[in-house]
PDB file of C-alpha atoms in Angstrom:
ATOM      1  CA  SER A   1      60.630  52.656 108.652  1.00  0.00           C
ATOM      2  CA  TYR A   2      57.606  51.351 107.658  1.00  0.00           C
ATOM      3  CA  ASP A   3      54.498  53.631 108.124  1.00  0.00           C
ATOM      4  CA  ASP A   4      51.455  51.272 107.964  1.00  0.00           C
ATOM      5  CA  SER A   5      49.731  54.417 107.971  1.00  0.00           C
ATOM      6  CA  ARG A   6      50.598  55.700 104.555  1.00  0.00           C
ATOM      7  CA  SER A   7      50.493  53.150 102.601  1.00  0.00           C
ATOM      8  CA  PHE A   8      47.569  52.771 100.032  1.00  0.00           C
ATOM      9  CA  GLU A   9      44.967  50.869  97.748  1.00  0.00           C
ATOM     10  CA  ILE A  10      44.036  50.336  94.485  1.00  0.00           C
ATOM     11  CA  PRO A  11      40.433  48.650  94.179  1.00  0.00           C
ATOM     12  CA  ASP A  12      41.597  45.701  91.957  1.00  0.00           C
ATOM     13  CA  GLY A  13      38.301  46.944  89.176  1.00  0.00           C
ATOM     14  CA  PHE A  14      40.219  50.523  88.871  1.00  0.00           C
ATOM     15  CA  PHE A  15      41.376  50.632  85.534  1.00  0.00           C
ATOM     16  CA  ASP A  16      37.927  48.053  84.089  1.00  0.00           C
ATOM     17  CA  ARG A  17      37.144  51.136  81.239  1.00  0.00           C
ATOM     18  CA  LEU A  18      40.550  52.655  80.256  1.00  0.00           C
ATOM     19  CA  GLY A  19      41.700  50.468  78.358  1.00  0.00           C
ATOM     20  CA  ASN A  20      43.188  53.074  76.244  1.00  0.00           C
ATOM     21  CA  LEU A  21      45.635  54.548  78.820  1.00  0.00           C
ATOM     22  CA  ARG A  22      49.609  55.111  78.020  1.00  0.00           C
ATOM     23  CA  ARG A  23      50.622  56.477  80.800  1.00  0.00           C
ATOM     24  CA  LEU A  24      50.395  55.754  84.064  1.00  0.00           C
ATOM     25  CA  GLU A  25      51.802  57.432  87.738  1.00  0.00           C
ATOM     26  CA  LEU A  26      51.951  55.714  90.231  1.00  0.00           C
ATOM     27  CA  ALA A  27      54.862  56.941  92.004  1.00  0.00           C
ATOM     28  CA  PHE A  28      55.394  57.902  95.927  1.00  0.00           C
ATOM     29  CA  ASP A  29      51.825  55.914  96.249  1.00  0.00           C
ATOM     30  CA  TYR A  30      53.088  53.286  99.479  1.00  0.00           C
ATOM     31  CA  LEU A  31      51.319  50.924  97.438  1.00  0.00           C
ATOM     32  CA  THR A  32      52.393  46.886  98.100  1.00  0.00           C
ATOM     33  CA  ARG A  33      50.127  45.384  96.006  1.00  0.00           C
ATOM     34  CA  LEU A  34      48.417  45.977  91.866  1.00  0.00           C
ATOM     35  CA  PRO A  35      45.120  45.688  90.939  1.00  0.00           C
ATOM     36  CA  GLU A  36      44.534  43.324  88.704  1.00  0.00           C
ATOM     37  CA  SER A  37      42.635  45.271  86.058  1.00  0.00           C
ATOM     38  CA  LEU A  38      46.066  46.666  85.952  1.00  0.00           C
ATOM     39  CA  PHE A  39      47.752  44.072  83.719  1.00  0.00           C
ATOM     40  CA  ASP A  40      45.055  44.327  81.400  1.00  0.00           C
ATOM     41  CA  LEU A  41      46.855  47.521  80.317  1.00  0.00           C
ATOM     42  CA  ASP A  42      47.775  46.169  77.018  1.00  0.00           C
ATOM     43  CA  ARG A  43      48.263  49.902  75.809  1.00  0.00           C
ATOM     44  CA  LEU A  44      50.350  50.933  78.294  1.00  0.00           C
ATOM     45  CA  GLU A  45      53.543  52.754  77.444  1.00  0.00           C
ATOM     46  CA  HIS A  46      55.017  53.831  80.402  1.00  0.00           C
ATOM     47  CA  LEU A  47      54.156  53.393  83.839  1.00  0.00           C
ATOM     48  CA  ASP A  48      56.152  54.719  86.621  1.00  0.00           C
ATOM     49  CA  LEU A  49      56.365  52.803  90.078  1.00  0.00           C
ATOM     50  CA  ARG A  50      59.555  54.393  92.366  1.00  0.00           C
ATOM     51  CA  SER A  51      58.878  54.525  95.267  1.00  0.00           C
ATOM     52  CA  ASN A  52      55.890  52.009  96.251  1.00  0.00           C
ATOM     53  CA  ARG A  53      56.475  49.135  99.106  1.00  0.00           C
ATOM     54  CA  LEU A  54      55.468  46.052  95.815  1.00  0.00           C
ATOM     55  CA  ASP A  55      57.706  42.741  96.229  1.00  0.00           C
ATOM     56  CA  ASP A  56      60.127  41.045  93.142  1.00  0.00           C
ATOM     57  CA  ALA A  57      57.140  38.789  92.967  1.00  0.00           C
ATOM     58  CA  VAL A  58      54.908  41.799  91.438  1.00  0.00           C
ATOM     59  CA  LYS A  59      57.858  43.562  90.127  1.00  0.00           C
ATOM     60  CA  THR A  60      58.426  40.124  87.929  1.00  0.00           C
ATOM     61  CA  ARG A  61      54.496  39.749  86.726  1.00  0.00           C
ATOM     62  CA  VAL A  62      54.688  43.691  85.610  1.00  0.00           C
ATOM     63  CA  GLU A  63      58.074  43.377  83.667  1.00  0.00           C
ATOM     64  CA  ALA A  64      56.628  39.744  82.250  1.00  0.00           C
ATOM     65  CA  THR A  65      53.465  41.885  81.091  1.00  0.00           C
ATOM     66  CA  PHE A  66      54.740  44.616  80.194  1.00  0.00           C
ATOM     67  CA  PRO A  67      58.202  44.329  78.558  1.00  0.00           C
ATOM     68  CA  HIS A  68      57.417  47.364  75.718  1.00  0.00           C
ATOM     69  CA  THR A  69      56.545  49.651  78.368  1.00  0.00           C
ATOM     70  CA  THR A  70      58.647  52.189  80.225  1.00  0.00           C
ATOM     71  CA  ILE A  71      59.028  50.794  84.325  1.00  0.00           C
ATOM     72  CA  ARG A  72      60.148  53.345  86.041  1.00  0.00           C
ATOM     73  CA  TRP A  73      61.158  51.288  89.238  1.00  0.00           C
TER      74      TRP A  73
END
């Protein structure tokens, strides 16, 4: 069952100064949304989003934004 106390939120500008980031591990963080700044990480090669609570619209946007990135759901 869903336990709201285990959800975690990343602030929108969190990745603003991390433009050279190539690998990002956000697995098991119970995220329900992703910060806008994540979508500007154009050098990202690996993104791990396993065991989060992201809806289909977010997943579609991630896949469209990072077509050449290895994404783990």
